[in-house]
Coordinates of C-alpha atoms and ligand atoms in Angstrom, one line a residue:
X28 CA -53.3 -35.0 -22.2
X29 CA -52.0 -31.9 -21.1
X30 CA -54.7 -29.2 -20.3
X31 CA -52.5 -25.8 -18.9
X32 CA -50.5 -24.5 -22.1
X33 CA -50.8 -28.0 -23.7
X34 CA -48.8 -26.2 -26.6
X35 CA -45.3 -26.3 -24.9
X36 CA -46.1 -30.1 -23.3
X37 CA -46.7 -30.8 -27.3
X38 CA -43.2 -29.5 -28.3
X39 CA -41.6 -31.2 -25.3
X40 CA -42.5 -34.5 -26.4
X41 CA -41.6 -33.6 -30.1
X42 CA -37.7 -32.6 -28.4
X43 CA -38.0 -35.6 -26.4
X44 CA -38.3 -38.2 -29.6
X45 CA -36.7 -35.8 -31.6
X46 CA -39.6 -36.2 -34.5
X47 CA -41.8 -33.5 -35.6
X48 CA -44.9 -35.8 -35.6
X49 CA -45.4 -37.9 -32.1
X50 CA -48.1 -40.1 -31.7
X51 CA -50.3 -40.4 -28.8
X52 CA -52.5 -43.2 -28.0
X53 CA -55.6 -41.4 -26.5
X54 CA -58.6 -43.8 -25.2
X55 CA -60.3 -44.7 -28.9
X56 CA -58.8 -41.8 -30.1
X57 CA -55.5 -42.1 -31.9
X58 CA -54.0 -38.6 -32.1
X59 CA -51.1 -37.2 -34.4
X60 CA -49.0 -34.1 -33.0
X61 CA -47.3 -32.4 -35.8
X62 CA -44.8 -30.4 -34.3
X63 CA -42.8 -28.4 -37.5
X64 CA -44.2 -26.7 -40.4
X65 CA -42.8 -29.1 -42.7
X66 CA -45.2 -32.0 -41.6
X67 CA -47.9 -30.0 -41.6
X68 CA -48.1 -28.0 -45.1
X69 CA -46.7 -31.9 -46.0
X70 CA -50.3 -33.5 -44.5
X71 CA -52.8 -30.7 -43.8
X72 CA -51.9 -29.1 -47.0
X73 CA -50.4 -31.5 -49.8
X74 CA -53.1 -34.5 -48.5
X75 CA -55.8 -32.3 -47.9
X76 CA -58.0 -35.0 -49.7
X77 CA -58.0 -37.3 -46.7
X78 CA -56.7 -34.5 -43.6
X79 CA -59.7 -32.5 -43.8
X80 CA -62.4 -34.3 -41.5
X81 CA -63.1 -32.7 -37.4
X82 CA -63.4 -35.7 -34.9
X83 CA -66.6 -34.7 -33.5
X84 CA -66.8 -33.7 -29.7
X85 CA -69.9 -34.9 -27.9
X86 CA -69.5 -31.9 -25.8
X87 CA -69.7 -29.6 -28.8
X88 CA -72.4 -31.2 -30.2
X89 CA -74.5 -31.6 -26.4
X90 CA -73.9 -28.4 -26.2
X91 CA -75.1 -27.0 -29.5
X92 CA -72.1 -26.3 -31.8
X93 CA -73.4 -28.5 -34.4
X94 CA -74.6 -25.2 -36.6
X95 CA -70.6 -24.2 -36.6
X96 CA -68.7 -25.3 -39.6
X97 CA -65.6 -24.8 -38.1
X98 CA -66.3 -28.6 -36.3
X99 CA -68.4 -30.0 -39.1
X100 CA -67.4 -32.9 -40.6
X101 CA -65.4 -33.2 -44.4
X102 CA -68.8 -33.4 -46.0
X103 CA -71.7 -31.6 -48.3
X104 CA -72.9 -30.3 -45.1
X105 CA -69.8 -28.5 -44.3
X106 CA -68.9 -27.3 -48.0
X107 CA -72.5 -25.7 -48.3
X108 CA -71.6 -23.4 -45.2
X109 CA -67.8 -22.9 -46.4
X110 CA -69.2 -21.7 -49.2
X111 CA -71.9 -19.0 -48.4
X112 CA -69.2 -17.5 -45.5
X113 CA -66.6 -17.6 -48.4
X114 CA -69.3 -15.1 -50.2
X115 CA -68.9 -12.6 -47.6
X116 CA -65.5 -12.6 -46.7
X117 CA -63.1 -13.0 -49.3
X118 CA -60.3 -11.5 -50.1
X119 CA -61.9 -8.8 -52.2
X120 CA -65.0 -8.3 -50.9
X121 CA -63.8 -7.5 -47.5
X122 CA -62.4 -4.1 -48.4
X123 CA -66.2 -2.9 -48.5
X124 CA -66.4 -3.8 -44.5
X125 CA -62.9 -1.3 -44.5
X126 CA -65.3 1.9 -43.5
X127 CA -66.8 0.3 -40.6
X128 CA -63.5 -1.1 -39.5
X129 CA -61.9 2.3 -40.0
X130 CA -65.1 4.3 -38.3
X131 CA -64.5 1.5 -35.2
X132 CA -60.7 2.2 -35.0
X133 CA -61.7 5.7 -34.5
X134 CA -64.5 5.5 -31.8
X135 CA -61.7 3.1 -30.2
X136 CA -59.3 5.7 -30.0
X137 CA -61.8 8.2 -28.8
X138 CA -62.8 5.6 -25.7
X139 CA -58.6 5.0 -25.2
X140 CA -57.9 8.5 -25.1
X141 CA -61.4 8.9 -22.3
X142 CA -60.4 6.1 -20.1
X143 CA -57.4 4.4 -20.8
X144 CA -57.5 2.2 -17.7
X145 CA -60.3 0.1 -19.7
X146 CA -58.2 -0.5 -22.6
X147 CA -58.6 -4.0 -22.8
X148 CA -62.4 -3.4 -22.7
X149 CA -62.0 -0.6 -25.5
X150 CA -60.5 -3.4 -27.9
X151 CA -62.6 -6.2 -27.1
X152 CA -65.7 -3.7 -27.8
X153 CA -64.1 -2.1 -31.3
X154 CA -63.4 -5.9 -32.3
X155 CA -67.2 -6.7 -31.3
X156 CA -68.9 -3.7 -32.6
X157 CA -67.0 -3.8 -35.5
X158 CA -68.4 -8.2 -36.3
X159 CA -71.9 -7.1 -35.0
X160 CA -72.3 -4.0 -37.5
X161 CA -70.7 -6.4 -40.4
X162 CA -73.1 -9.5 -40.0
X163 CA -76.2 -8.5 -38.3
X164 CA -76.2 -4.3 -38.9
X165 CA -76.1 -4.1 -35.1
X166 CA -75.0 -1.0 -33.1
X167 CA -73.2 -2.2 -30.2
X168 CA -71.9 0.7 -27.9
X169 CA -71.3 -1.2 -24.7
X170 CA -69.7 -4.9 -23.5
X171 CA -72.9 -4.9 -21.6
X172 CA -75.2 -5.2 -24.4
X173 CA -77.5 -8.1 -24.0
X174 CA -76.3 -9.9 -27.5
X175 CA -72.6 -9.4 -26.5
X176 CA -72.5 -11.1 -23.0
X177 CA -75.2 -14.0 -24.3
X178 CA -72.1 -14.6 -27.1
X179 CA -69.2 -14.2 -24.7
X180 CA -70.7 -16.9 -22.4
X181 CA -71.6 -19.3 -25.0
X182 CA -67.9 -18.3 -26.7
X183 CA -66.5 -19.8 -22.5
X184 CA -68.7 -22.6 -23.1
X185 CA -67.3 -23.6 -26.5
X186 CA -63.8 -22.9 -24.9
X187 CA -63.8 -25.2 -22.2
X188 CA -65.6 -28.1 -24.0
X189 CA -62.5 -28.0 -26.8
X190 CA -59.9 -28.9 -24.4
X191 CA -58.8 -31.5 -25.4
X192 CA -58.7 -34.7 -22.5
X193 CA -60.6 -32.7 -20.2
X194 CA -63.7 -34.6 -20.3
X195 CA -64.1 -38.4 -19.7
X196 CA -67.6 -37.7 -22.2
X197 CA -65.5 -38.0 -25.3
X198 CA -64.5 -41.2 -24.6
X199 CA -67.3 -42.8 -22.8
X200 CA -70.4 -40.9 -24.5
X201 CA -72.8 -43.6 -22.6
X202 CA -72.1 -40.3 -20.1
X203 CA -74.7 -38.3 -21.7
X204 CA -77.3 -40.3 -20.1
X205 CA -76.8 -39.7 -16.7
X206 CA -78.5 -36.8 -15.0
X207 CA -76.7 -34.1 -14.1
X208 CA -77.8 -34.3 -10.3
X209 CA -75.7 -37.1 -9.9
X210 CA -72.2 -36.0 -8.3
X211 CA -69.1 -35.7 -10.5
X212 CA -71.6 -35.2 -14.1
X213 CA -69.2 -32.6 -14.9
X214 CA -69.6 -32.9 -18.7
X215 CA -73.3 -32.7 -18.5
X216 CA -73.6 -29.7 -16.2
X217 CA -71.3 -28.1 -18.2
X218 CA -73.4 -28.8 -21.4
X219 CA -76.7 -27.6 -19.6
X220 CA -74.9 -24.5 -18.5
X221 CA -73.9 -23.5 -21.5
X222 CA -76.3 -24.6 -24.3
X223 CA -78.8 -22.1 -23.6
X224 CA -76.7 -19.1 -24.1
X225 CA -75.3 -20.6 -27.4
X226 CA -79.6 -21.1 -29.0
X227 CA -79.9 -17.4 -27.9
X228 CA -76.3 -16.5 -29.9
X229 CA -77.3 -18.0 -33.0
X230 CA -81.2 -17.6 -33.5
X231 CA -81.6 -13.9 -31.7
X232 CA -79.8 -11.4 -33.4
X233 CA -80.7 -13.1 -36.7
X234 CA -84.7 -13.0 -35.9
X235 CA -84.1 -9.7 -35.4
X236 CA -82.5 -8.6 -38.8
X237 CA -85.5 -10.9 -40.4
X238 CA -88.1 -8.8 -39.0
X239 CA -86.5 -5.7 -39.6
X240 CA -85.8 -6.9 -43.5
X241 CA -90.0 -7.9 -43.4
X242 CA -90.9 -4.5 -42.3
X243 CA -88.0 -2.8 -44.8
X244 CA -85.9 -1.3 -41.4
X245 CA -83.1 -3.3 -41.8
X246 CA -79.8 -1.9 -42.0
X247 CA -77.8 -3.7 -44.8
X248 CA -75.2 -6.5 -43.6
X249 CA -74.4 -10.1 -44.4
X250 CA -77.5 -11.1 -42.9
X251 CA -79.7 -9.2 -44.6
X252 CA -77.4 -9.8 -47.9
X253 CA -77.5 -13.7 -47.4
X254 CA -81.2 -13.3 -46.8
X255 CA -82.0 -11.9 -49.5
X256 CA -80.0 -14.5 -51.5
X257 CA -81.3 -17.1 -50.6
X258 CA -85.1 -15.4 -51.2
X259 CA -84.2 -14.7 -54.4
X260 CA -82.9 -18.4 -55.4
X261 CA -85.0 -20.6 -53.0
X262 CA -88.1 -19.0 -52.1
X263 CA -91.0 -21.1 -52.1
X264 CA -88.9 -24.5 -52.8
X265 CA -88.4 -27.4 -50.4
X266 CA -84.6 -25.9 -50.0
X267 CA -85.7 -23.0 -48.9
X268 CA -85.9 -23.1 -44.9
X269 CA -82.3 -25.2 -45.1
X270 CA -80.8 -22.5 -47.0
X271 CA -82.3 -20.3 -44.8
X272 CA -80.4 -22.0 -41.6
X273 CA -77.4 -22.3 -43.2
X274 CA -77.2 -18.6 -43.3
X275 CA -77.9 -18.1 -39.7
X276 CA -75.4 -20.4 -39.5
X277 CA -72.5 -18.8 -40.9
X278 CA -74.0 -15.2 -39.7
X279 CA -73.7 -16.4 -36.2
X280 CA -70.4 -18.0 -36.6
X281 CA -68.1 -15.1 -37.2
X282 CA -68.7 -13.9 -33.1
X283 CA -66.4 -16.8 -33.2
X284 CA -63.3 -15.0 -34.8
X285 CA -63.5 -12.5 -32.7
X286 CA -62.2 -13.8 -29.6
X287 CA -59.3 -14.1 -32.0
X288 CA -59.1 -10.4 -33.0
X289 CA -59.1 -9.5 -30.0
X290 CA -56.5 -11.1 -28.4
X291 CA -54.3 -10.8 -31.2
X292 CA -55.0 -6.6 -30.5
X293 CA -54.3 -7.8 -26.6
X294 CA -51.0 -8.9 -27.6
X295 CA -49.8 -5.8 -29.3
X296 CA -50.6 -3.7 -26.8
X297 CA -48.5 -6.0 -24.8
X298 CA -45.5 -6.7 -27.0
X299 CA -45.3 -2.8 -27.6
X300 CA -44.3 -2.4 -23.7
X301 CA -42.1 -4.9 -23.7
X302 CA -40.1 -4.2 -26.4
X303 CA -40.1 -0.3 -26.8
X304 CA -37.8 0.4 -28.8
X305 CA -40.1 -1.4 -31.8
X306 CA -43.0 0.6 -30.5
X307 CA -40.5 3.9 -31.2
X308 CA -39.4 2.7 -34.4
X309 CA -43.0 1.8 -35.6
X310 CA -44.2 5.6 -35.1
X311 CA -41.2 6.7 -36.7
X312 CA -42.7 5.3 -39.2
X313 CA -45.9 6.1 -39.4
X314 CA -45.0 9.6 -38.6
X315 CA -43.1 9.7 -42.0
X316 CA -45.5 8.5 -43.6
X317 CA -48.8 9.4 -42.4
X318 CA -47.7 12.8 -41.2
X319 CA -48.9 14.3 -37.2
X320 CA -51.3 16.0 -39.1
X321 CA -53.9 13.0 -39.8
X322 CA -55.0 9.7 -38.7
X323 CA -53.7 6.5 -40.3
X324 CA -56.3 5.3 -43.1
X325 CA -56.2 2.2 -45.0
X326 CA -54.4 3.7 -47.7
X327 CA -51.5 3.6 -45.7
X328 CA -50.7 0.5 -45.2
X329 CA -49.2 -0.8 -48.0
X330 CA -46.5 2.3 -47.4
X331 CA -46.0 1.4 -44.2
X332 CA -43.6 -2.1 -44.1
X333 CA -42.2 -1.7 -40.8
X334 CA -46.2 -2.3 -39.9
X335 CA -47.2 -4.7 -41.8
X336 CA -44.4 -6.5 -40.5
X337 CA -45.4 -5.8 -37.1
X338 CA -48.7 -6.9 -37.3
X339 CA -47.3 -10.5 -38.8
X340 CA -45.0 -10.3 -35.4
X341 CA -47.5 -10.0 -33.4
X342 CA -49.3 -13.3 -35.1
X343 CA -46.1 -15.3 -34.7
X344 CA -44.9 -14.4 -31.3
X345 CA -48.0 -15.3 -29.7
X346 CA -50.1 -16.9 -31.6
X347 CA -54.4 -17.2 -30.3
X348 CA -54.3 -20.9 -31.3
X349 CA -51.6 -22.4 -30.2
X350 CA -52.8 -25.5 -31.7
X351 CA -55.2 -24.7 -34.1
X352 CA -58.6 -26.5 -34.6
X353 CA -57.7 -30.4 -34.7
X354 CA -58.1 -32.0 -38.5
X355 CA -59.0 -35.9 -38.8
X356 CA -58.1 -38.5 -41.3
X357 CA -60.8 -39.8 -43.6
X358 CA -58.7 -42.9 -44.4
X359 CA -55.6 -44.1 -43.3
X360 CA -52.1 -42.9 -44.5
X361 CA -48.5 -43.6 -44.1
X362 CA -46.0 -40.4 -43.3
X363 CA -42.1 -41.0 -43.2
X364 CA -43.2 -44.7 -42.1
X365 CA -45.4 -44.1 -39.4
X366 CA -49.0 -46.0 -39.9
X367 CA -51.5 -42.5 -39.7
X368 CA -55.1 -44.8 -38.9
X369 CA -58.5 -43.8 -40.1
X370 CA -59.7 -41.4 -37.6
X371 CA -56.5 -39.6 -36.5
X372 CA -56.8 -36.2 -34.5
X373 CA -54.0 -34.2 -35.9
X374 CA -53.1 -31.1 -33.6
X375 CA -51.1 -28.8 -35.8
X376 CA -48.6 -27.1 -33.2
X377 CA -49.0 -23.8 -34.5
X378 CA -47.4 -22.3 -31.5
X379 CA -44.2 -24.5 -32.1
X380 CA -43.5 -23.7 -35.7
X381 CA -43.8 -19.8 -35.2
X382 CA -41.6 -20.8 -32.0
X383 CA -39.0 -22.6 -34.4
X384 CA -35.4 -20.9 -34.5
X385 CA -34.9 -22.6 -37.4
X386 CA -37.2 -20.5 -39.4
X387 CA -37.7 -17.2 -36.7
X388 CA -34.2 -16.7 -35.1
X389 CA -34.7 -15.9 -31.4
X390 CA -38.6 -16.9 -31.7
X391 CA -39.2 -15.4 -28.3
X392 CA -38.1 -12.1 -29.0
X393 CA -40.8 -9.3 -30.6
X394 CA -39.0 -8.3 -34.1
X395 CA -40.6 -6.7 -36.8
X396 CA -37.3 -7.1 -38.5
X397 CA -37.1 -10.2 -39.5
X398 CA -39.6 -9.8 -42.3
X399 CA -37.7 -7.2 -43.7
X400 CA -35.1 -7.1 -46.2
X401 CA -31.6 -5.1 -46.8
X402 CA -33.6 -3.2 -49.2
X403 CA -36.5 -2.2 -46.6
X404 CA -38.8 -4.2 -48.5
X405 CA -40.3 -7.0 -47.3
X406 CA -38.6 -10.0 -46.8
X407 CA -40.4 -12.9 -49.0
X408 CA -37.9 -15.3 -48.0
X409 CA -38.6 -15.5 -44.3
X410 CA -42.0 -17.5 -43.7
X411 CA -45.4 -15.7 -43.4
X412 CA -46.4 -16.7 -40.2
X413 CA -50.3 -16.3 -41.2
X414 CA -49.6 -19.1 -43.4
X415 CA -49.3 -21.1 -40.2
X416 CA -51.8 -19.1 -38.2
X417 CA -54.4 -19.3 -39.5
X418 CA -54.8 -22.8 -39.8
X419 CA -54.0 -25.5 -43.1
X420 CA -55.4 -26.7 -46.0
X421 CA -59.0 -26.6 -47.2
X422 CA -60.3 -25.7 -43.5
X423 CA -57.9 -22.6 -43.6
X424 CA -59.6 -19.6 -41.6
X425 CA -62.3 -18.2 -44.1
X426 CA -61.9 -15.5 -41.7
X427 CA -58.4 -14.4 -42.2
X428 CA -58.1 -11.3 -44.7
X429 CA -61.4 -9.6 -42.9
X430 CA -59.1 -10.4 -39.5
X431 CA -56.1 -8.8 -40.7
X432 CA -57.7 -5.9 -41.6
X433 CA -59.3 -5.6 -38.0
X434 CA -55.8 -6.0 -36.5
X435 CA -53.8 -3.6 -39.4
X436 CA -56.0 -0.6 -38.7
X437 CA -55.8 -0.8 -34.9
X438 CA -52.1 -1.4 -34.8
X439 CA -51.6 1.8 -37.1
X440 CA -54.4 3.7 -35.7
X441 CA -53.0 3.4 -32.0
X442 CA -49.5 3.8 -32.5
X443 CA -49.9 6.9 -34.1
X444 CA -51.4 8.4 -31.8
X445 CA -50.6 6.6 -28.3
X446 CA -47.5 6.1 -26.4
X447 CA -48.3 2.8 -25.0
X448 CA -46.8 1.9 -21.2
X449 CA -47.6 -0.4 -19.0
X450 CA -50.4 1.8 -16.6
X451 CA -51.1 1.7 -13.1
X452 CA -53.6 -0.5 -11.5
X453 CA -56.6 0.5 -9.2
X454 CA -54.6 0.5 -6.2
X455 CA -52.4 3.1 -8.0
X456 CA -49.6 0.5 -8.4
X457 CA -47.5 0.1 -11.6
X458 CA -49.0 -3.0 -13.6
X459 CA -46.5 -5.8 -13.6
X460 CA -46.9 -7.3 -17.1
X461 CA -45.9 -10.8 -18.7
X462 CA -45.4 -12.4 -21.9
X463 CA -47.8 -15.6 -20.5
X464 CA -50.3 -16.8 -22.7
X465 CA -53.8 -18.6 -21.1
X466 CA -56.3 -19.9 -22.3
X467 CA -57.4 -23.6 -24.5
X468 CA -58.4 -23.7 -27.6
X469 CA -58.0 -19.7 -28.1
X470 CA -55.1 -18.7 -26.1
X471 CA -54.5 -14.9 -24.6
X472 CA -51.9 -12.5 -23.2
X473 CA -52.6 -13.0 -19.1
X474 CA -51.9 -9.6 -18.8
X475 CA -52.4 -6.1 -20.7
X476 CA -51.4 -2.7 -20.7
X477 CA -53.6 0.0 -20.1
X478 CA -51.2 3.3 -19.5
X479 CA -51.7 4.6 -22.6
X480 CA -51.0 8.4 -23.0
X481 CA -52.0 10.8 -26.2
X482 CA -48.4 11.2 -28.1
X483 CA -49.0 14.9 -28.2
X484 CA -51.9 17.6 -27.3
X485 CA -51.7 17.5 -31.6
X486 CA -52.4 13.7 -32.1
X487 CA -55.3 14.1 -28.9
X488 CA -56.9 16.9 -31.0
X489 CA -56.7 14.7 -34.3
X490 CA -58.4 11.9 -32.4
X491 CA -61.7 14.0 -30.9
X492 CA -61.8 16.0 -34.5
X493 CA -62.5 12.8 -36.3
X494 CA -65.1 12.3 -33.6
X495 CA -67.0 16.1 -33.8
X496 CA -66.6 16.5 -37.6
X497 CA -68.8 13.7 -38.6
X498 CA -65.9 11.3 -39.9
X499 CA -67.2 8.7 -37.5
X500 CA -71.3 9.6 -37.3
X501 CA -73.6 8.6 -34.9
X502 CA -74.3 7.3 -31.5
X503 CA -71.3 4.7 -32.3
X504 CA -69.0 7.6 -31.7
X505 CA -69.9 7.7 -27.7
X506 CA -66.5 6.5 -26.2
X507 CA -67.4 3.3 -24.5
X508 CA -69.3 4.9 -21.2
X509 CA -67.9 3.1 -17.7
X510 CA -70.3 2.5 -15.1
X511 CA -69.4 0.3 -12.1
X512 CA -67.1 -2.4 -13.7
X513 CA -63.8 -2.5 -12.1
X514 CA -60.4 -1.2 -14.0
X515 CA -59.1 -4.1 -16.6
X516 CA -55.9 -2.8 -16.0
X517 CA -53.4 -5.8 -16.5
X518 CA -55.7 -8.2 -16.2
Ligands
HEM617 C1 -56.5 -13.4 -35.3 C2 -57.7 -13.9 -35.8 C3 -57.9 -15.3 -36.2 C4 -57.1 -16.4 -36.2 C5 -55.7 -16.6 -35.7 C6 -57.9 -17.5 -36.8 C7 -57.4 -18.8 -36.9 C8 -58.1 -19.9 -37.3 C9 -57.7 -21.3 -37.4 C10 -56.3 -21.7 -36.9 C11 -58.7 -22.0 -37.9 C12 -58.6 -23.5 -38.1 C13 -58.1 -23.8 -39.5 C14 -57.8 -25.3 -39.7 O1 -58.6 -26.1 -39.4 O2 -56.6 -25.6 -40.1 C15 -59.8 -21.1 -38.2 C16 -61.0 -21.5 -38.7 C17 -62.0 -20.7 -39.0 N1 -62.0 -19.3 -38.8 FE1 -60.6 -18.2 -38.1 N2 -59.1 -17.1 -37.1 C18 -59.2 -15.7 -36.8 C19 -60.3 -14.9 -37.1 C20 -61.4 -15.3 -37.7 C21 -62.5 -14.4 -37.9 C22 -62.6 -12.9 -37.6 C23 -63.5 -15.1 -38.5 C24 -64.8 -14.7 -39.0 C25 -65.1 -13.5 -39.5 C26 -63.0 -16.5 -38.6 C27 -63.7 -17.6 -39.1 C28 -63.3 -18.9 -39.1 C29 -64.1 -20.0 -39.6 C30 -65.5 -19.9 -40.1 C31 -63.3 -21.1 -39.5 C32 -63.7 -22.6 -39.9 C33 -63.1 -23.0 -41.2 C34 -63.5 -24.5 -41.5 O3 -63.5 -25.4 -40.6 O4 -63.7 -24.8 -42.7 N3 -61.8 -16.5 -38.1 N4 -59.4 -19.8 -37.8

């Protein structure tokens, strides 16, 4: 299998035997490319009863990712955890995470407008802080924070074990028993390398909120909130201390998404350089609307369509998983006379449908337009592309309306007050940018802009206001502080 931008190979071979599924006989594992929307909202969706299962990965599960729903299996298990996440993050119970959001937007804004050569770092962080305040009540000022890097490496390690054909341990799981001194153990140094990281991601933050909650410190978040819950229905009964993990469980799980914010914020930045004139139109926009004299709040939005449109752009020109999460069949099936077996891997190309001309004209090009109607309205004919990016069925991303909201905020926030260009690097050299994506599983622009200059001495003013008049509080409001870390500038 394909391993470098296995999305395009997947669409290639779809063109080639002009069918949108294509079957590919893996070693013991039979897997199903489904290469147009159609097929998929046809299986994942309509046949959900039998397309919901995960093949399990023996390097996900070596390495520890057994206490993350999104690769449980169909079962009880995996509907227990669905469930308490679902708690936390549906549709209208996100809107009371909207003042953090907002309050992150604006600390983001203050860093940009400080040091705009670590823009990528100022995104990544108000994506983080934003998660970490959510679900564990945790101030994070800094990349460097201890939490922060112990989940980015155990986010790599998850990474690189879901690429799919990279390692000969999926297939010959005998593997596992040979020690990893022996040359060419790849799979098992890579599991040892990374499990400890992923223990210290799940169990540390979450001890911490349970102390604090013990000794009545704890700042409210779904941690303590779950907690609680499950004190308050379990306590003292044999379900307790499962009840009790699950919730660690789905606390510790949402880090995950946020390797998705943030690259969907990474690809903004970079579609707004190049394709300008939608960056000019967009704060045309927003300057009608929202007025120079005030920041964007979430209020806004729904008067802003030329944004909401852009923010479903930027999910459909370049989509963070290409190919989603892999489903499996839980019994065998028949689609348009192909024999589906027991056991399939189905690899949704998300990357080709939001690529299809058929239903996005001129997919590679960055337009906002499309979604919009004669009348200015949106346009509820043309195809929500978060109906395709955020996955199918009953394994759709639980994740997706608190995501949005991320994304929606920063998109307005920034392009209100920012002129966004491409930057110069360290060496004082114009950055050369590209629409390449990189990445496996989650996918990324390769590079990002980072000249980003204050639209007016008015909108720079606006910006460090919010900051000194208490709008965004406490020691959160510290633009990120650089030390010694290089400029991220492009890269
Ligand atoms: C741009 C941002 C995001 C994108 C594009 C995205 C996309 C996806 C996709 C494609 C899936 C697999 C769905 C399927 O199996 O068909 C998924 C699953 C999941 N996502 Fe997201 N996601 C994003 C952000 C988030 C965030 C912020 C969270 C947490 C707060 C989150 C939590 C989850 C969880 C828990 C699952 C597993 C669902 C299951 O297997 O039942 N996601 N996401």
């Amino acid at each position: 299998m394909p391993t470098i931008r296995p999305w395009e190979k997947y669409r290639e071979w779809c063109r080639e035997y002009r069918s949108d599924v294509v079957f590919v006989h893996l070693p013991m594992q039979p897997t199903l490319i489904l290469g147009s929307a159609t097929a998929a909202f046809d299986l994942l969706d309509k046949r959900s009863n039998i397309y919901s299962d995960r093949i399990v990965s023996h390097m996900l599960d070596l390495m520890g990712w057994g206490f993350d729903f999104v690769f449980m299996r169909y079962s009880q298990r995996w509907r227990t955890h669905r469930r308490m996440f679902r708690q936390q993050f549906h549709q209208d119970v996100v809107a009371k995470y909207r003042p953090v959001q907002l309050q992150q937007a604006r600390v983001c804004l203050l860093s940009i407008l400080t040091s705009p050569q670590y823009t990528r770092k100022h995104a990544r962080l108000y994506v983080t802080s934003t998660i970490f305040y959510v679900t564990y009540g945790k101030k994070i000022t800094s990349m460097d924070d201890e939490y922060v890097r112990i989940a980015q490496i155990a986010l790599e390690g998850g990474s690189i074990a879901s690429i799919v054909g990279a390692f000969w341990i999926e297939y010959l799981p005998i593997l596992r028993h040979i020690p990893t001194w022996v040359p060419g153990t790849v799979s098992m140094k890579t599991i040892a390398k990374y499990r400890p990281y992923l223990m210290d991601m799940v169990n540390k933050p979450f001890e911490e909120v349970k102390i604090a909650l013990s000794s009545g410190t704890a700042t409210p978040s779904v941690a303590t909130t779950l907690l609680e819950q499950v004190r308050s229905d379990h306590e003292g009964t044999a379900e307790e201390a499962y009840y009790e993990e699950v919730a660690k469980n789905v606390t510790g799980i949402a880090y995950g998404g946020t390797q998705l914010t943030t690259s969907a914020c990474e690809s903004f930045l970079l579609a707004m350089v190049l394709f300008p004139d939608i960056q000019k139109k967009a704060q045309a926009e927003l300057a009608r609307v929202v007025a120079r004299t005030r920041l964007p709040e979430f209020d806004d939005i729904d008067d802003v369509p030329y944004i909401r449109a852009l923010v479903m752009e930027t999910m459909r020109w370049m989509p963070v998983t290409p190919f989603g999460v892999p489903h499996a069949t839980i019994s065998e099936d028949e689609y348009h006379g192909y024999h589906i077996p027991k056991g399939t891997m189905i690899l949704p190309n998300i990357w080709a449908m939001l690529h299809d001309p058929q239903d996005y004209r001129d997919p590679d090009q960055f337009k906002p337009e499309r979604f919009i109607g004669k009348d200015g309205k949106m346009d509820s004919s043309v195809r929500d592309p978060t109906t395709i990016s955020f996955g199918f069925g009953r394994r759709i991303c639980p994740g997706r309306h608190f995501s949005q909201n991320t994304l929606s905020i920063f998109i307005a926030s920034v392009l209100h007050v920012f002129d966004i260009t491409p930057g110069v690097d360290a060496s004082g050299k114009l950055v050369v940018l590209t629409d390449e994506m990189e990445g496996g599983l989650i996918a990324m622009p390769r590079t990002v802009p980072c000249g980003l200059k204050p639209r007016s001495e008015q909108a720079a003013h606006l910006v460090r206001e919010a900051a000194a008049d208490g709008a965004v509080l406490d020691s959160l409001l510290a633009p990120l502080v650089v030390t010694s870390s290089p400029a991220d500038c492009g890269t």
